[in-house]
Every structure is written in C-alpha cells, then in structure tokens.
Coordinates of C-alpha atoms (C1' of nucleotides) in Angstrom, one line a residue:
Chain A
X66 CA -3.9 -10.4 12.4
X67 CA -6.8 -9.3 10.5
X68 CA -7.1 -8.3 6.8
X69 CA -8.1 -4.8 7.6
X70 CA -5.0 -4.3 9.6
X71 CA -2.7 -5.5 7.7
X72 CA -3.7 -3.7 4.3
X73 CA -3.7 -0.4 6.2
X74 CA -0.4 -1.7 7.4
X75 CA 0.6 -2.1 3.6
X76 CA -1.2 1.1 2.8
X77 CA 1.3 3.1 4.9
X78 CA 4.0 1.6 3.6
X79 CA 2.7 2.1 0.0
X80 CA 4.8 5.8 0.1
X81 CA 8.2 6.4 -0.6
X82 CA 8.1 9.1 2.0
X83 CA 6.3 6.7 4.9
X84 CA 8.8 3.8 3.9
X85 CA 11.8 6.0 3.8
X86 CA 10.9 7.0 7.2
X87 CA 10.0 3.9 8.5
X88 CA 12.9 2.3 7.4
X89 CA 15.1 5.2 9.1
X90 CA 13.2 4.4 12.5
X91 CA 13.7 0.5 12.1
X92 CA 17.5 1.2 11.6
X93 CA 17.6 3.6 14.3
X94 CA 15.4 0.5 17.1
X95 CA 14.1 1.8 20.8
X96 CA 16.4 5.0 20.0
X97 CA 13.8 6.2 17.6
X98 CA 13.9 10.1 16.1
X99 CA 12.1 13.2 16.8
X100 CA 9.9 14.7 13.7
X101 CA 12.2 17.5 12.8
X102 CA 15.4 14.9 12.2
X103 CA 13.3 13.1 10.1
X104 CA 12.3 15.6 8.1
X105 CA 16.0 16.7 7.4
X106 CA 17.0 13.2 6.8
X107 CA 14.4 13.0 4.4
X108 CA 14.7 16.9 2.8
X109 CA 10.7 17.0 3.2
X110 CA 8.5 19.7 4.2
X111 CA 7.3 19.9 8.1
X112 CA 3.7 19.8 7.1
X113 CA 4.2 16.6 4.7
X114 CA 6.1 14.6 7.1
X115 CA 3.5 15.4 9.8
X116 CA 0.9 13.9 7.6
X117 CA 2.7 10.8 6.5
X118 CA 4.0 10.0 10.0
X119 CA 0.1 10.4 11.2
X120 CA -0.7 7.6 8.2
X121 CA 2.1 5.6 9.9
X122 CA 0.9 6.0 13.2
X123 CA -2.7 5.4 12.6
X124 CA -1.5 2.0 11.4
X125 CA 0.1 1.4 14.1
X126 CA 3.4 1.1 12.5
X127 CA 4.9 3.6 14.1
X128 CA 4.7 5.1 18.2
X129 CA 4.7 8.8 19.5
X130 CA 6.2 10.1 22.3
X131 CA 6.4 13.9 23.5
X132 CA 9.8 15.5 25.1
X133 CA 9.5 18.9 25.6
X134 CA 8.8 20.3 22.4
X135 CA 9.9 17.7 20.2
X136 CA 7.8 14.4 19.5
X137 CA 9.9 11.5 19.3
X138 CA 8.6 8.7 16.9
X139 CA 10.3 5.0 16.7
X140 CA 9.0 1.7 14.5
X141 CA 6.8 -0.8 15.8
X142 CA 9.3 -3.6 15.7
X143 CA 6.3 -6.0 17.4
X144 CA 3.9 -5.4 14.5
X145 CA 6.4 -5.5 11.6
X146 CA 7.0 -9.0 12.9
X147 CA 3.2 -9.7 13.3
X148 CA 3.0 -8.6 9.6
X149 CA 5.6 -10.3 8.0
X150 CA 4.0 -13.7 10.1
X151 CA 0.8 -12.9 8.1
X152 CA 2.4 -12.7 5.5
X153 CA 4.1 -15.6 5.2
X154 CA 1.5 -18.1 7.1
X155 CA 0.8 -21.5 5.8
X156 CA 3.2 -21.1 2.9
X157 CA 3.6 -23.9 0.5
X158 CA 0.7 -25.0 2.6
X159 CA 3.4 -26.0 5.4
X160 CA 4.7 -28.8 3.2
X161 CA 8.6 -28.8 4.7
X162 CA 11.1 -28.6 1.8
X163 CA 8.6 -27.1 -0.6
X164 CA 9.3 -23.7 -0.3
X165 CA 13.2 -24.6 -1.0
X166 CA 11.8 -25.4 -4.4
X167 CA 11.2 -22.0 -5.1
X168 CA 14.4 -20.3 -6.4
X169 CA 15.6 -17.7 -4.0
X170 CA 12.6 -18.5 -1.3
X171 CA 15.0 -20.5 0.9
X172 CA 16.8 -17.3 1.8
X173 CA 13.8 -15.4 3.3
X174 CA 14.9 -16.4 6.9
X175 CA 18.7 -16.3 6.2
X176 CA 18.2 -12.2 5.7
X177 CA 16.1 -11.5 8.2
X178 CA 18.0 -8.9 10.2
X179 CA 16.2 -9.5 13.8
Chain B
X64 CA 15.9 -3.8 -3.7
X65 CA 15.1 -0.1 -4.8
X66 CA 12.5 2.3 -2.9
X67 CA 10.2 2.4 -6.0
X68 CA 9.9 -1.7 -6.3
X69 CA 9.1 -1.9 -2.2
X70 CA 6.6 1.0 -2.5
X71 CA 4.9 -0.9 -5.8
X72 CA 4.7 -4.2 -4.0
X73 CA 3.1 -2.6 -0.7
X74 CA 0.7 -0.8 -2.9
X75 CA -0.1 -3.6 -4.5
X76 CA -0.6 -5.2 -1.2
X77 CA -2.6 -2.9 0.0
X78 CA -6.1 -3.7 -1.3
X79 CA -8.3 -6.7 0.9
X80 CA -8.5 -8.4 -2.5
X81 CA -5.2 -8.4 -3.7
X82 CA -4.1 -9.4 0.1
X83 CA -6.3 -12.4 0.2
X84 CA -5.3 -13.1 -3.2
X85 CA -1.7 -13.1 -2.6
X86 CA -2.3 -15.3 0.8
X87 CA -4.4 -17.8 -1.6
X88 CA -1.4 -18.1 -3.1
X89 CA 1.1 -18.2 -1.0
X90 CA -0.5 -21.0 0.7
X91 CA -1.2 -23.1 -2.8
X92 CA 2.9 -22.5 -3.3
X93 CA 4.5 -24.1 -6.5
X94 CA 0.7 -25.7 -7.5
X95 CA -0.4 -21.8 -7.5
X96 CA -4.2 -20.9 -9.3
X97 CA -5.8 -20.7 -12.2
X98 CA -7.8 -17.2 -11.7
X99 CA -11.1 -18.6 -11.5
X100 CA -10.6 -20.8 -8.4
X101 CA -9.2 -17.6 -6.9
X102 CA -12.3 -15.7 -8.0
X103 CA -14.7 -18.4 -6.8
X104 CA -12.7 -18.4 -3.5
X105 CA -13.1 -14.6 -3.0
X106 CA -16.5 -14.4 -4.2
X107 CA -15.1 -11.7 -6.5
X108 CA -16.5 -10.3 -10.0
X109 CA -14.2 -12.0 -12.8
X110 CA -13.2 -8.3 -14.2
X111 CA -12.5 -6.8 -10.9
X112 CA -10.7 -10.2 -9.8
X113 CA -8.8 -9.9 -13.1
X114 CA -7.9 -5.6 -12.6
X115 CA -6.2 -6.7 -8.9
X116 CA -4.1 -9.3 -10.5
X117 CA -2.6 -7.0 -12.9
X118 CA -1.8 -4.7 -10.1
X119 CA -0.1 -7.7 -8.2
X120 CA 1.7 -9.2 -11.5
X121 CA 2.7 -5.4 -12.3
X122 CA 4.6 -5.5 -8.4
X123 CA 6.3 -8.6 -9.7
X124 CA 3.8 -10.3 -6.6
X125 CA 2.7 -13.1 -8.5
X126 CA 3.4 -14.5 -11.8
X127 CA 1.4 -16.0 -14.7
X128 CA 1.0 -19.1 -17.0
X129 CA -1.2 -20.2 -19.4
X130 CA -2.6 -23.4 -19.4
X131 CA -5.4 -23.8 -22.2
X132 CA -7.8 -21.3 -22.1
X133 CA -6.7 -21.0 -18.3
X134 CA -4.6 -18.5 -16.8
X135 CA -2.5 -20.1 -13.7
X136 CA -1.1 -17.6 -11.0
X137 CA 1.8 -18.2 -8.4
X138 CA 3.0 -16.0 -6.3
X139 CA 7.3 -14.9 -6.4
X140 CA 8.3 -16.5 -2.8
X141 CA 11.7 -14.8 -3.4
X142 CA 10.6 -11.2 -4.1
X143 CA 8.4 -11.9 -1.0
X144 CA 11.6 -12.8 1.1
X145 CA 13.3 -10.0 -0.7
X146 CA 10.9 -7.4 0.4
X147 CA 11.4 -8.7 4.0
X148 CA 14.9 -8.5 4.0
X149 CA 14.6 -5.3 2.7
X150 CA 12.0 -3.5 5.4
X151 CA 14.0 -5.3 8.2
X152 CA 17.2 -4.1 6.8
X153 CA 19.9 -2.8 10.1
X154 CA 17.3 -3.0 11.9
X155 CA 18.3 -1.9 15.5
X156 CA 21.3 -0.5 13.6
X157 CA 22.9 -4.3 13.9
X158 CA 23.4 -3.9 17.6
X159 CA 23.3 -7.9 18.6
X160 CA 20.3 -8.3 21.7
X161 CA 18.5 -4.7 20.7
X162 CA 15.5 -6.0 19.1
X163 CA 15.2 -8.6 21.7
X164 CA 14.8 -5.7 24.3
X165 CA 11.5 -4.3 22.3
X166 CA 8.7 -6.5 23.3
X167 CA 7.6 -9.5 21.0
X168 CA 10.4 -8.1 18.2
X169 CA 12.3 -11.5 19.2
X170 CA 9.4 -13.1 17.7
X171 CA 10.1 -12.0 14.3
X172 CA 12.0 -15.5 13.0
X173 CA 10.1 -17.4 15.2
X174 CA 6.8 -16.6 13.2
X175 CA 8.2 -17.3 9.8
X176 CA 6.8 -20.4 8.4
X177 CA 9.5 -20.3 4.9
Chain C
dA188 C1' -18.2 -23.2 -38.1
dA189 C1' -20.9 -21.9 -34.3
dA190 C1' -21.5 -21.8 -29.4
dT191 C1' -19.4 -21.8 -24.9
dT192 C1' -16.1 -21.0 -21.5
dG193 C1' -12.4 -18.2 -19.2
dC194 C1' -10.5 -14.3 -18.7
dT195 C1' -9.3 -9.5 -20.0
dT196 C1' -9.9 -4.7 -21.5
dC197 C1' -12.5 -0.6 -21.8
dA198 C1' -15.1 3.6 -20.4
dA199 C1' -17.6 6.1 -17.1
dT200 C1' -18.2 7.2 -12.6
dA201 C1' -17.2 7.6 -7.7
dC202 C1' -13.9 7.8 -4.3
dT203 C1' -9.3 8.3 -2.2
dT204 C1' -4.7 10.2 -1.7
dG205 C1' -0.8 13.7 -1.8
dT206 C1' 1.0 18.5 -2.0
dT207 C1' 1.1 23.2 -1.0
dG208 C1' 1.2 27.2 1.9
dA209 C1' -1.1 29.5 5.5
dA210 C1' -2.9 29.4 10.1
dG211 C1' -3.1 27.1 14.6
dT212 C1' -1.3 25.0 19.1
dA213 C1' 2.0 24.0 22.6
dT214 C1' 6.5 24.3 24.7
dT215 C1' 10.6 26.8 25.6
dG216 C1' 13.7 30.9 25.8
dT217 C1' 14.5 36.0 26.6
Chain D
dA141 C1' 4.7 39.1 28.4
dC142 C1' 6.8 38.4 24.0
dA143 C1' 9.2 35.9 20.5
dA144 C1' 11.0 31.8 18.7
dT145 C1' 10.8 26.9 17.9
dA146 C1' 8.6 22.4 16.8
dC147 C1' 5.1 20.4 15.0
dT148 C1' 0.2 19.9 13.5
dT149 C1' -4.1 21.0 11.1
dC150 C1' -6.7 23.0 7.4
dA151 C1' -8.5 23.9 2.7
dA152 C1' -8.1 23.7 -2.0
dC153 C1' -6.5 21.5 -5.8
dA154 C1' -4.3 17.9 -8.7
dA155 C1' -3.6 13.1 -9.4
dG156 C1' -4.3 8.3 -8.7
dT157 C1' -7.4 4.2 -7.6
dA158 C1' -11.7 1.0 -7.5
dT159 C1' -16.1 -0.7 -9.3
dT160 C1' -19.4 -1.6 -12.6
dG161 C1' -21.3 -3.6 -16.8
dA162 C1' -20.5 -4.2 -21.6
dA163 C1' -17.6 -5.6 -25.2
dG164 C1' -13.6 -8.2 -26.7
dC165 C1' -10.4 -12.1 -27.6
dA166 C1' -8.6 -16.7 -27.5
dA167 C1' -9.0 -21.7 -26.4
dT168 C1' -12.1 -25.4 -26.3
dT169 C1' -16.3 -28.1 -27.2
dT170 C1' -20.2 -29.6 -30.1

DNA sequence: AAATTGCTTCAATACTTGTTGAAGTATTGT
DNA sequence: ACAATACTTCAACAAGTATTGAAGCAATTT
C-alpha cells in the first residue's frame, strides 16, 4: 500500500461521524446499509452523512451500490485488512518474541475479530 | 476504547509525516528514535518534524524519553493493537465464515506481522 | 563561562475541513 | 403528469491544520 492511500485512508477515519459509520457497516459485513438507516442510526443530517460517506468512499473504505431509490453502502473489509497490514509491517523489525516485550502488544492478534 | 481516542489517533495518522514517522517506529520497536535520526530519515525540517510528533504523542501514538540532550521516541504497540481491535470490532456481526466470504477479508490475520 | 548541539515553541500566513440550509437529481407511487 | 421520497450537491461561513523561519531552552562540550 502506498503512503498516500493509506493517510487518506486515516483521514477518513479521522471523524467521529465517518468512524461511527464505518464501524456500523463493518458490524453489519456483505449486508451493508442504505444512506437513510445510517443517518437514523447516527441522528445526523441527510446532507452531512452524504458528505462524510463520499470522504469514505473516495478512500476507498467504503462501496456504493444503487437499489431503486436507496444507495446501499457496506465497508471495505479487503482494504481495512490491507491497512492494518501497513500498519503493522516489519514491526519490531520482525525480530520473533520482541514485540511480546511490549506490554499489551502480544494481544493485537488475539482481538482481531476476523 | 472511546470514539474520541480512535478519531485522535487516525487524525494523527493521517499526515505522510506522521505516518512514516510512526512506521519508523514501529519497525525500530523497543530500541525506538531519538528525533533527529527520524528527522534525517524523513529529510524533514527539525521544527516541522518536532510539531508532527506532538500531534502523534498527543494520540498517545508514540511515547517519549529523554536521554541527554536527546529526546528518544517509541511508538505504544498496545494502543496500536488496541485501535485494531477496536475498528474490527463484531465485524460481520460475529457470524463465524462471513468475512471469509468478502474477498481477501480472510487475509486480515494472515498479514499481521505482531 | 561561553559556544555548540538538539530539540521545541511561537507567530504569521496559507490552506483544508465541517456545518448549515436551500436547491437539484433521480426513482417510485398516486 | 404530479407529488413524494431518497439522496446529493452547492455556497457561504466558521473552525481547524500545516509550514516557515526566528527565537527560546536545556544539556553537553571546550
């Protein structure tokens, strides 16, 4: 992953709005929602979800789909994974055990979810 | 972890410097760097190196020690896995197999390298 | 003690982001 | 065709963020 996608990544996630709603659609997987039960779950206006689920979508983060009238959205499970990769790469330089060191760091795989 | 603390660390994380700052330190692990190194390594401006690592301390991303007239930086492994935990939390609402049916999502442990 | 080194803080400026309500577009229902 | 629904886009304003160079402070060297 490049630098420039993964800070624009972070960017969109840098909302309590866009990570509310991101966090809704990872919870909710392939099912996703459509924009208006977001914006009830959330309590935010129509025209401010619109423009924080465009930031999420322009990085990717999040997919579109139409049905009928309503636009579905669901997380990009793929690229959250991709992220958290780049994230974590080379840490503690790869040296096996060192990371175990680091109080708490040993957990990171034990909470993963998926 | 609380809404505000996520939405402070992906702020924090979502500036090139500060991401290839945090990286640089992930990677050095428990050894972590004094803020020169990381400046000379970035080919960054001391007092703009120094304004991004207050942003990334203020997260709680990394942490400082002085050593002389040296600052050294680490970054919190366990606040990373924390934050991980936290944006893959239910995700697929816990259904066992889910994730594995969006593409590459199966990845996600796979790619972790702590 | 004076100079140097390492890093931070400050102030000014330029740029970016978020919110609001009104207007716009597309799909469905009557 | 007309109205209602679902969502987006726009414009204006308020608020936050990044960069620069200069000045400041503390630890070390001479």
């Amino acid at each position: 992953m490049e630098t420039k996608t993964a800070t624009a990544i972070f960017e969109s996630l840098s909302s309590g709005w866009r990570l509310e709603a991101f966090r809704l659609l990872v919870k909710k997987g392939p099912e996703g929602m459509v924009a208006g039960d977001i914006a009830a779950a959330l309590d935010l206006a129509p025209s401010s979800l619109s423009f924080h689920l465009k930031a999420l979508t322009h990085a990717g983060m999040v997919s579109v789909a139409q049905e009928g009238r309503f636009l579905r959205y669901r997380a990009n499970l793929a690229l959250m994974a991709e992220l958290i990769a780049y994230l974590t790469e080379e840490c503690c330089a790869g040296v096996p055990g060192q990371c175990a060191e680091v109080a708490g760091a040993k957990a990171c795989i034990d909470k993963l979810a998926c």
